[in-house]
């Protein structure tokens, strides 16, 4: 009660504010996403994500070493294969781009944790996260919904189904292949039902019982992923991902997703995207006693970059505030394209 209580006493100077600060950002909680592509000496900036690049393996190794030197403990790799097909060969081939990059990074920066994003969309000719099957008109299947691409009408997506169970086998094969290449943490992002169990079983059967799984447990069908699809060249050729990723309107369902992934053997969980889903992060933190990550996605990054470029916001201030809020909500690990920028600022 005033006047006994004056909260402003604890805001009187930066030293005082620093002393009573409840949330402290540190590069130790960051996971830095990298996009790896074939070739050599390639460093191609993603148009909608200034400061983010498609990197050939040699350049990815340099980037990994720099991240490690800045105190960032972990990377997550996304692959841009030279060829795509209908069975995502590039995802599970021994000489797949992620596998090759992993071996190169682990050889140069062995102490850095390398996480492998396990999904099929980057490796499928159609850009969906699972196997696609044509179905008859009017069927009650879990199909992709209709959409247009590039303004042109496309085949009605109701003719297609993203097949769940058959996709699990390819996802499991991808996880094992990544573990063989030296990936430290397997991170399935596909949102098929049962993928964590399928991956856990396959890893164990192949001698990787000590390799942990961080599941993208609550991954929403979000408009904030737009720039990523340019970076990873993974936009679906038809339909969208609403038949497998979560409806942004749902919170209770996210808790079920997380619970099921944990029952299936996930060691760590993730909420994606972050800023528009702080309530999901907070609720997950309250309910589940496991390491919790949040992914500050491409659109979140792009909006801050764009507004800062126009002079409408202060880049560093908003970057720090956004990451702080994600941590304050309850995430102890943050996947962020800002990892290096922040590490340089506060490291
Ligand atoms: Zn995917």
CSV table of C-alpha atoms and ligand atoms in Angstrom, one decimal:
chain,number,residue,atom,x,y,z
A,1,UNK,CA,0.0,0.0,0.0
A,2,UNK,CA,1.1,3.5,-0.8
A,3,UNK,CA,3.0,5.4,0.6
A,4,UNK,CA,4.8,2.6,2.4
A,5,UNK,CA,5.3,0.8,-0.8
A,6,UNK,CA,6.9,2.6,-3.7
A,7,UNK,CA,7.9,0.2,-6.5
A,8,UNK,CA,9.8,3.0,-8.2
A,9,UNK,CA,12.5,2.6,-5.5
A,10,UNK,CA,13.7,-0.5,-7.4
A,11,UNK,CA,13.7,1.2,-10.8
A,12,UNK,CA,15.9,4.1,-9.7
A,13,UNK,CA,19.1,3.3,-11.7
A,14,UNK,CA,20.3,0.7,-14.2
A,15,UNK,CA,22.3,-0.9,-11.4
A,16,UNK,CA,19.2,-1.3,-9.3
A,17,UNK,CA,17.1,-2.5,-12.2
A,18,UNK,CA,19.8,-5.0,-13.1
A,19,UNK,CA,19.9,-6.3,-9.5
A,20,UNK,CA,16.1,-7.0,-9.3
A,21,UNK,CA,15.8,-8.3,-12.9
A,22,UNK,CA,13.8,-11.5,-13.0
A,23,UNK,CA,14.7,-12.7,-16.5
A,24,UNK,CA,18.3,-12.7,-17.8
A,25,UNK,CA,18.9,-13.4,-21.5
A,26,UNK,CA,22.0,-15.4,-22.2
A,27,UNK,CA,23.5,-16.9,-25.4
A,28,UNK,CA,23.6,-20.2,-23.5
A,29,UNK,CA,19.9,-20.6,-24.1
A,30,UNK,CA,20.0,-20.0,-27.9
A,31,UNK,CA,19.6,-22.5,-30.7
A,32,UNK,CA,20.8,-21.0,-34.0
A,33,UNK,CA,19.0,-22.3,-37.2
A,34,UNK,CA,21.2,-22.8,-40.4
A,35,UNK,CA,20.1,-23.5,-43.9
A,36,UNK,CA,22.6,-25.7,-45.7
A,37,UNK,CA,22.8,-26.1,-49.5
A,38,UNK,CA,25.0,-27.9,-52.0
A,39,UNK,CA,28.0,-26.3,-53.6
A,40,UNK,CA,31.0,-24.5,-52.3
A,41,UNK,CA,31.7,-21.0,-51.1
A,42,UNK,CA,28.0,-20.2,-51.2
A,43,UNK,CA,26.5,-17.5,-48.9
A,44,UNK,CA,23.2,-16.5,-50.4
A,45,UNK,CA,21.1,-14.1,-48.4
A,46,UNK,CA,17.4,-14.8,-48.0
A,47,UNK,CA,15.6,-11.8,-49.4
A,48,UNK,CA,12.9,-11.7,-46.7
A,49,UNK,CA,15.4,-12.5,-43.9
A,50,UNK,CA,18.3,-10.0,-43.9
A,51,UNK,CA,21.3,-11.6,-42.2
A,52,UNK,CA,20.1,-15.2,-42.8
A,53,UNK,CA,21.8,-17.2,-45.6
A,54,UNK,CA,21.7,-20.4,-47.6
A,55,UNK,CA,25.1,-21.7,-46.8
A,56,UNK,CA,27.2,-24.4,-48.5
A,57,UNK,CA,28.8,-26.9,-46.1
A,58,UNK,CA,32.1,-25.1,-46.0
A,59,UNK,CA,30.4,-21.8,-45.1
A,60,UNK,CA,28.1,-23.5,-42.6
A,61,UNK,CA,31.2,-24.8,-40.8
A,62,UNK,CA,32.5,-21.3,-40.5
A,63,UNK,CA,29.2,-20.1,-39.2
A,64,UNK,CA,29.1,-22.9,-36.7
A,65,UNK,CA,32.6,-22.0,-35.4
A,66,UNK,CA,31.5,-18.4,-35.1
A,67,UNK,CA,28.4,-19.3,-33.2
A,68,UNK,CA,30.4,-21.5,-30.8
A,69,UNK,CA,32.9,-18.6,-30.2
A,70,UNK,CA,30.0,-16.3,-29.3
A,71,UNK,CA,28.8,-18.7,-26.6
A,72,UNK,CA,25.9,-20.2,-28.5
A,73,UNK,CA,25.7,-23.9,-27.6
A,74,UNK,CA,23.6,-25.4,-30.3
A,75,UNK,CA,22.6,-25.2,-34.0
A,76,UNK,CA,19.6,-26.7,-35.8
A,77,UNK,CA,20.1,-27.7,-39.4
A,78,UNK,CA,17.7,-27.4,-42.3
A,79,UNK,CA,18.6,-28.8,-45.7
A,80,UNK,CA,18.1,-27.6,-49.2
A,81,UNK,CA,18.7,-30.8,-51.3
A,82,UNK,CA,19.8,-30.6,-55.0
A,83,UNK,CA,17.0,-33.0,-55.9
A,84,UNK,CA,13.5,-33.5,-54.6
A,85,UNK,CA,11.2,-36.5,-55.2
A,86,UNK,CA,8.1,-38.2,-53.8
A,87,UNK,CA,9.8,-40.2,-51.1
A,88,UNK,CA,12.1,-37.5,-49.7
A,89,UNK,CA,15.3,-39.4,-50.5
A,90,UNK,CA,17.4,-36.4,-49.7
A,91,UNK,CA,16.1,-36.5,-46.1
A,92,UNK,CA,17.5,-39.9,-45.2
A,93,UNK,CA,20.3,-40.5,-47.7
A,94,UNK,CA,23.7,-41.0,-46.1
A,95,UNK,CA,25.1,-38.3,-48.4
A,96,UNK,CA,22.1,-36.0,-47.8
A,97,UNK,CA,22.9,-32.4,-47.3
A,98,UNK,CA,22.2,-32.3,-43.6
A,99,UNK,CA,24.2,-35.5,-43.0
A,100,UNK,CA,27.2,-34.2,-44.9
A,101,UNK,CA,27.0,-30.8,-43.1
A,102,UNK,CA,26.7,-32.5,-39.8
A,103,UNK,CA,29.8,-34.6,-40.3
A,104,UNK,CA,31.8,-31.5,-41.4
A,105,UNK,CA,30.6,-29.4,-38.5
A,106,UNK,CA,31.2,-32.1,-35.9
A,107,UNK,CA,34.7,-32.6,-37.3
A,108,UNK,CA,35.6,-28.9,-36.9
A,109,UNK,CA,33.5,-27.8,-33.9
A,110,UNK,CA,32.9,-31.1,-31.9
A,111,UNK,CA,31.6,-29.4,-28.8
A,112,UNK,CA,28.8,-27.6,-30.5
A,113,UNK,CA,25.4,-29.4,-30.3
A,114,UNK,CA,24.0,-30.0,-33.7
A,115,UNK,CA,20.3,-30.6,-33.9
A,116,UNK,CA,18.6,-32.1,-36.9
A,117,UNK,CA,15.2,-30.9,-38.0
A,118,UNK,CA,13.4,-34.1,-39.1
A,119,UNK,CA,10.7,-33.3,-41.7
A,120,UNK,CA,10.1,-34.2,-45.3
A,121,UNK,CA,8.8,-31.0,-46.8
A,122,UNK,CA,12.2,-29.7,-47.9
A,123,UNK,CA,12.9,-33.0,-49.7
A,124,UNK,CA,9.5,-33.7,-51.3
A,125,UNK,CA,8.7,-32.5,-54.8
A,126,UNK,CA,5.3,-31.4,-53.6
A,127,UNK,CA,6.6,-29.7,-50.4
A,128,UNK,CA,4.3,-31.4,-47.9
A,129,UNK,CA,5.6,-32.9,-44.7
A,130,UNK,CA,4.5,-36.4,-45.4
A,131,UNK,CA,3.6,-38.8,-48.2
A,132,UNK,CA,0.9,-37.6,-50.5
A,133,UNK,CA,-1.8,-39.9,-51.8
A,134,UNK,CA,-4.4,-39.1,-54.4
A,135,UNK,CA,-7.9,-39.7,-53.0
A,136,UNK,CA,-11.3,-39.8,-54.6
A,137,UNK,CA,-13.5,-36.7,-54.7
A,138,UNK,CA,-15.8,-36.3,-51.6
A,139,UNK,CA,-13.8,-38.6,-49.4
A,140,UNK,CA,-13.7,-37.8,-45.7
A,141,UNK,CA,-10.0,-37.8,-45.4
A,142,UNK,CA,-7.6,-35.6,-43.5
A,143,UNK,CA,-6.8,-33.7,-46.7
A,144,UNK,CA,-5.0,-30.5,-47.4
A,145,UNK,CA,-7.4,-27.6,-48.0
A,146,UNK,CA,-7.7,-25.6,-51.1
A,147,UNK,CA,-5.4,-22.8,-52.0
A,148,UNK,CA,-3.9,-21.0,-55.0
A,149,UNK,CA,-0.3,-20.6,-55.8
A,150,UNK,CA,1.2,-17.6,-57.4
A,151,UNK,CA,-2.3,-16.3,-58.1
A,152,UNK,CA,-3.1,-19.2,-60.4
A,153,UNK,CA,-5.7,-21.8,-59.8
A,154,UNK,CA,-4.3,-25.1,-58.8
A,155,UNK,CA,-5.7,-28.6,-58.7
A,156,UNK,CA,-8.3,-28.8,-55.9
A,157,UNK,CA,-6.4,-30.0,-52.9
A,158,UNK,CA,-9.4,-32.2,-51.8
A,159,UNK,CA,-8.0,-34.7,-54.2
A,160,UNK,CA,-5.0,-35.3,-52.0
A,161,UNK,CA,-4.3,-36.7,-48.6
A,162,UNK,CA,-1.1,-36.4,-46.5
A,163,UNK,CA,-0.8,-40.0,-45.4
A,164,UNK,CA,0.1,-40.3,-41.7
A,165,UNK,CA,1.2,-43.8,-41.0
A,166,UNK,CA,3.3,-44.4,-44.2
A,167,UNK,CA,5.1,-41.1,-43.5
A,168,UNK,CA,6.3,-42.4,-40.1
A,169,UNK,CA,8.6,-44.9,-41.6
A,170,UNK,CA,10.4,-42.3,-43.7
A,171,UNK,CA,10.6,-39.9,-40.7
A,172,UNK,CA,12.1,-42.7,-38.6
A,173,UNK,CA,14.6,-43.5,-41.4
A,174,UNK,CA,15.6,-39.8,-41.6
A,175,UNK,CA,16.1,-39.7,-37.8
A,176,UNK,CA,18.4,-42.8,-37.8
A,177,UNK,CA,20.3,-41.4,-40.8
A,178,UNK,CA,20.9,-38.1,-39.0
A,179,UNK,CA,22.0,-39.9,-35.8
A,180,UNK,CA,24.5,-41.9,-37.7
A,181,UNK,CA,25.9,-38.7,-39.2
A,182,UNK,CA,26.4,-37.4,-35.7
A,183,UNK,CA,23.3,-35.3,-35.0
A,184,UNK,CA,23.1,-34.8,-31.2
A,185,UNK,CA,19.4,-34.1,-30.8
A,186,UNK,CA,16.6,-35.2,-33.2
A,187,UNK,CA,13.9,-32.6,-33.7
A,188,UNK,CA,10.8,-33.9,-35.6
A,189,UNK,CA,8.7,-31.0,-36.9
A,190,UNK,CA,6.3,-32.8,-39.2
A,191,UNK,CA,3.2,-33.0,-36.9
A,192,UNK,CA,2.2,-36.5,-38.0
A,193,UNK,CA,0.6,-38.5,-35.2
A,194,UNK,CA,2.9,-41.1,-33.6
A,195,UNK,CA,6.1,-39.8,-35.1
A,196,UNK,CA,7.9,-39.5,-31.8
A,197,UNK,CA,7.2,-43.1,-30.9
A,198,UNK,CA,8.2,-44.3,-34.4
A,199,UNK,CA,11.5,-42.3,-34.2
A,200,UNK,CA,12.3,-43.4,-30.6
A,201,UNK,CA,11.8,-47.1,-31.6
A,202,UNK,CA,14.0,-46.7,-34.7
A,203,UNK,CA,16.7,-44.9,-32.8
A,204,UNK,CA,16.8,-47.5,-30.1
A,205,UNK,CA,16.8,-50.4,-32.5
A,206,UNK,CA,19.9,-48.9,-34.2
A,207,UNK,CA,21.9,-48.3,-31.1
A,208,UNK,CA,21.0,-44.6,-30.6
A,209,UNK,CA,19.1,-45.0,-27.3
A,210,UNK,CA,21.2,-42.1,-25.9
A,211,UNK,CA,20.1,-39.7,-28.6
A,212,UNK,CA,17.4,-37.3,-27.2
A,213,UNK,CA,14.4,-36.1,-29.1
A,214,UNK,CA,13.1,-32.5,-29.0
A,215,UNK,CA,9.7,-32.6,-30.5
A,216,UNK,CA,8.0,-29.7,-32.2
A,217,UNK,CA,5.1,-30.7,-29.9
A,218,UNK,CA,2.8,-27.7,-30.4
A,219,UNK,CA,3.4,-26.5,-33.9
A,220,UNK,CA,0.7,-24.2,-35.3
A,221,UNK,CA,-0.3,-23.8,-39.0
A,222,UNK,CA,0.9,-20.2,-38.9
A,223,UNK,CA,1.2,-17.3,-41.3
A,224,UNK,CA,4.4,-16.4,-39.6
A,225,UNK,CA,6.3,-19.1,-41.5
A,226,UNK,CA,6.2,-17.2,-44.8
A,227,UNK,CA,9.9,-16.2,-45.1
A,228,UNK,CA,11.1,-19.6,-44.0
A,229,UNK,CA,9.5,-21.1,-47.1
A,230,UNK,CA,11.7,-18.8,-49.2
A,231,UNK,CA,14.8,-19.7,-47.1
A,232,UNK,CA,14.2,-23.5,-47.2
A,233,UNK,CA,12.3,-23.6,-50.6
A,234,UNK,CA,9.6,-25.7,-48.9
A,235,UNK,CA,6.3,-24.1,-49.8
A,236,UNK,CA,3.6,-26.7,-50.6
A,237,UNK,CA,2.9,-26.9,-54.3
A,238,UNK,CA,-0.8,-27.3,-53.5
A,239,UNK,CA,-3.0,-26.9,-50.5
A,240,UNK,CA,-1.6,-26.0,-47.1
A,241,UNK,CA,-0.6,-27.7,-43.8
A,242,UNK,CA,-3.8,-27.2,-41.8
A,243,UNK,CA,-4.6,-30.9,-42.0
A,244,UNK,CA,-1.6,-31.7,-39.8
A,245,UNK,CA,-0.3,-28.6,-38.1
A,246,UNK,CA,-2.4,-27.1,-35.3
A,247,UNK,CA,-5.2,-24.6,-35.5
A,248,UNK,CA,-4.0,-21.3,-34.0
A,249,UNK,CA,-7.3,-21.1,-32.1
A,250,UNK,CA,-6.5,-24.1,-29.8
A,251,UNK,CA,-4.7,-24.1,-26.5
A,252,UNK,CA,-6.1,-27.3,-24.8
A,253,UNK,CA,-5.3,-29.3,-27.9
A,254,UNK,CA,-1.7,-28.1,-27.6
A,255,UNK,CA,-1.5,-29.6,-24.1
A,256,UNK,CA,-2.7,-32.9,-25.5
A,257,UNK,CA,-0.1,-32.8,-28.3
A,258,UNK,CA,2.6,-32.2,-25.7
A,259,UNK,CA,1.4,-34.9,-23.4
A,260,UNK,CA,1.2,-37.4,-26.2
A,261,UNK,CA,4.7,-36.6,-27.4
A,262,UNK,CA,6.1,-37.0,-23.9
A,263,UNK,CA,4.3,-40.4,-23.5
A,264,UNK,CA,5.9,-41.4,-26.8
A,265,UNK,CA,9.3,-40.6,-25.5
A,266,UNK,CA,10.1,-36.9,-26.3
A,267,UNK,CA,12.8,-35.6,-23.9
A,268,UNK,CA,12.2,-31.9,-24.7
A,269,UNK,CA,9.3,-30.1,-26.2
A,270,UNK,CA,8.9,-27.0,-28.3
A,271,UNK,CA,6.2,-24.4,-29.0
A,272,UNK,CA,6.2,-22.8,-32.5
A,273,UNK,CA,5.8,-19.9,-33.3
A,274,UNK,CA,6.7,-17.9,-30.1
A,275,UNK,CA,5.5,-14.3,-29.8
A,276,UNK,CA,1.9,-14.9,-30.8
A,277,UNK,CA,1.8,-18.1,-28.6
A,278,UNK,CA,3.2,-16.9,-25.3
A,279,UNK,CA,0.1,-18.2,-23.5
A,280,UNK,CA,0.9,-21.7,-24.9
A,281,UNK,CA,4.5,-21.4,-23.7
A,282,UNK,CA,3.3,-20.3,-20.2
A,283,UNK,CA,0.8,-23.1,-19.9
A,284,UNK,CA,3.2,-25.7,-21.1
A,285,UNK,CA,5.8,-24.4,-18.6
A,286,UNK,CA,3.2,-24.7,-15.8
A,287,UNK,CA,2.0,-28.2,-16.7
A,288,UNK,CA,5.1,-30.1,-17.8
A,289,UNK,CA,8.4,-30.6,-16.0
A,290,UNK,CA,10.6,-31.0,-19.1
A,291,UNK,CA,13.0,-28.7,-20.9
A,292,UNK,CA,10.8,-26.3,-23.0
A,293,UNK,CA,11.9,-24.5,-26.2
A,294,UNK,CA,10.2,-21.9,-28.3
A,295,UNK,CA,10.9,-21.1,-31.9
A,296,UNK,CA,11.0,-17.4,-32.8
A,297,UNK,CA,10.1,-18.0,-36.4
A,298,UNK,CA,11.0,-16.4,-39.7
A,299,UNK,CA,8.1,-14.0,-39.8
A,300,UNK,CA,8.7,-12.8,-36.3
A,301,UNK,CA,12.3,-12.1,-37.4
A,302,UNK,CA,11.4,-10.5,-40.7
A,303,UNK,CA,8.8,-8.1,-39.1
A,304,UNK,CA,11.4,-6.8,-36.7
A,305,UNK,CA,14.0,-6.4,-39.4
A,306,UNK,CA,11.6,-4.7,-41.8
A,307,UNK,CA,10.2,-2.3,-39.3
A,308,UNK,CA,13.7,-1.4,-38.1
A,309,UNK,CA,14.8,-0.8,-41.6
A,310,UNK,CA,12.0,1.7,-42.1
A,311,UNK,CA,13.1,3.4,-38.9
A,312,UNK,CA,9.8,2.6,-37.2
A,313,UNK,CA,11.2,0.7,-34.3
A,314,UNK,CA,14.6,0.3,-32.6
A,315,UNK,CA,16.1,-3.0,-33.9
A,316,UNK,CA,18.2,-4.0,-30.9
A,317,UNK,CA,15.6,-2.9,-28.3
A,318,UNK,CA,12.8,-4.8,-29.9
A,319,UNK,CA,14.9,-7.9,-30.6
A,320,UNK,CA,15.9,-8.1,-26.9
A,321,UNK,CA,12.4,-7.4,-25.7
A,322,UNK,CA,10.9,-10.1,-27.9
A,323,UNK,CA,13.4,-12.7,-26.8
A,324,UNK,CA,13.0,-11.6,-23.2
A,325,UNK,CA,9.3,-12.0,-23.3
A,326,UNK,CA,9.6,-15.6,-24.8
A,327,UNK,CA,11.9,-16.5,-21.9
A,328,UNK,CA,9.7,-14.8,-19.3
A,329,UNK,CA,6.7,-16.8,-20.6
A,330,UNK,CA,8.7,-19.9,-19.7
A,331,UNK,CA,10.9,-21.1,-22.5
A,332,UNK,CA,14.4,-21.9,-21.3
A,333,UNK,CA,15.7,-22.5,-24.9
A,334,UNK,CA,14.9,-20.2,-27.8
A,335,UNK,CA,15.5,-21.0,-31.5
A,336,UNK,CA,16.2,-17.7,-33.0
A,337,UNK,CA,17.7,-16.2,-36.2
A,338,UNK,CA,18.9,-13.4,-33.9
A,339,UNK,CA,21.2,-15.7,-31.9
A,340,UNK,CA,24.5,-14.2,-33.2
A,341,UNK,CA,23.2,-10.6,-33.1
A,342,UNK,CA,22.1,-10.9,-29.4
A,343,UNK,CA,25.2,-12.8,-28.4
A,344,UNK,CA,27.3,-10.0,-29.8
A,345,UNK,CA,25.2,-7.4,-27.9
A,346,UNK,CA,25.0,-9.1,-24.5
A,347,UNK,CA,27.6,-11.9,-24.7
B,1,LIG,ZN1,7.7,-30.0,-42.9
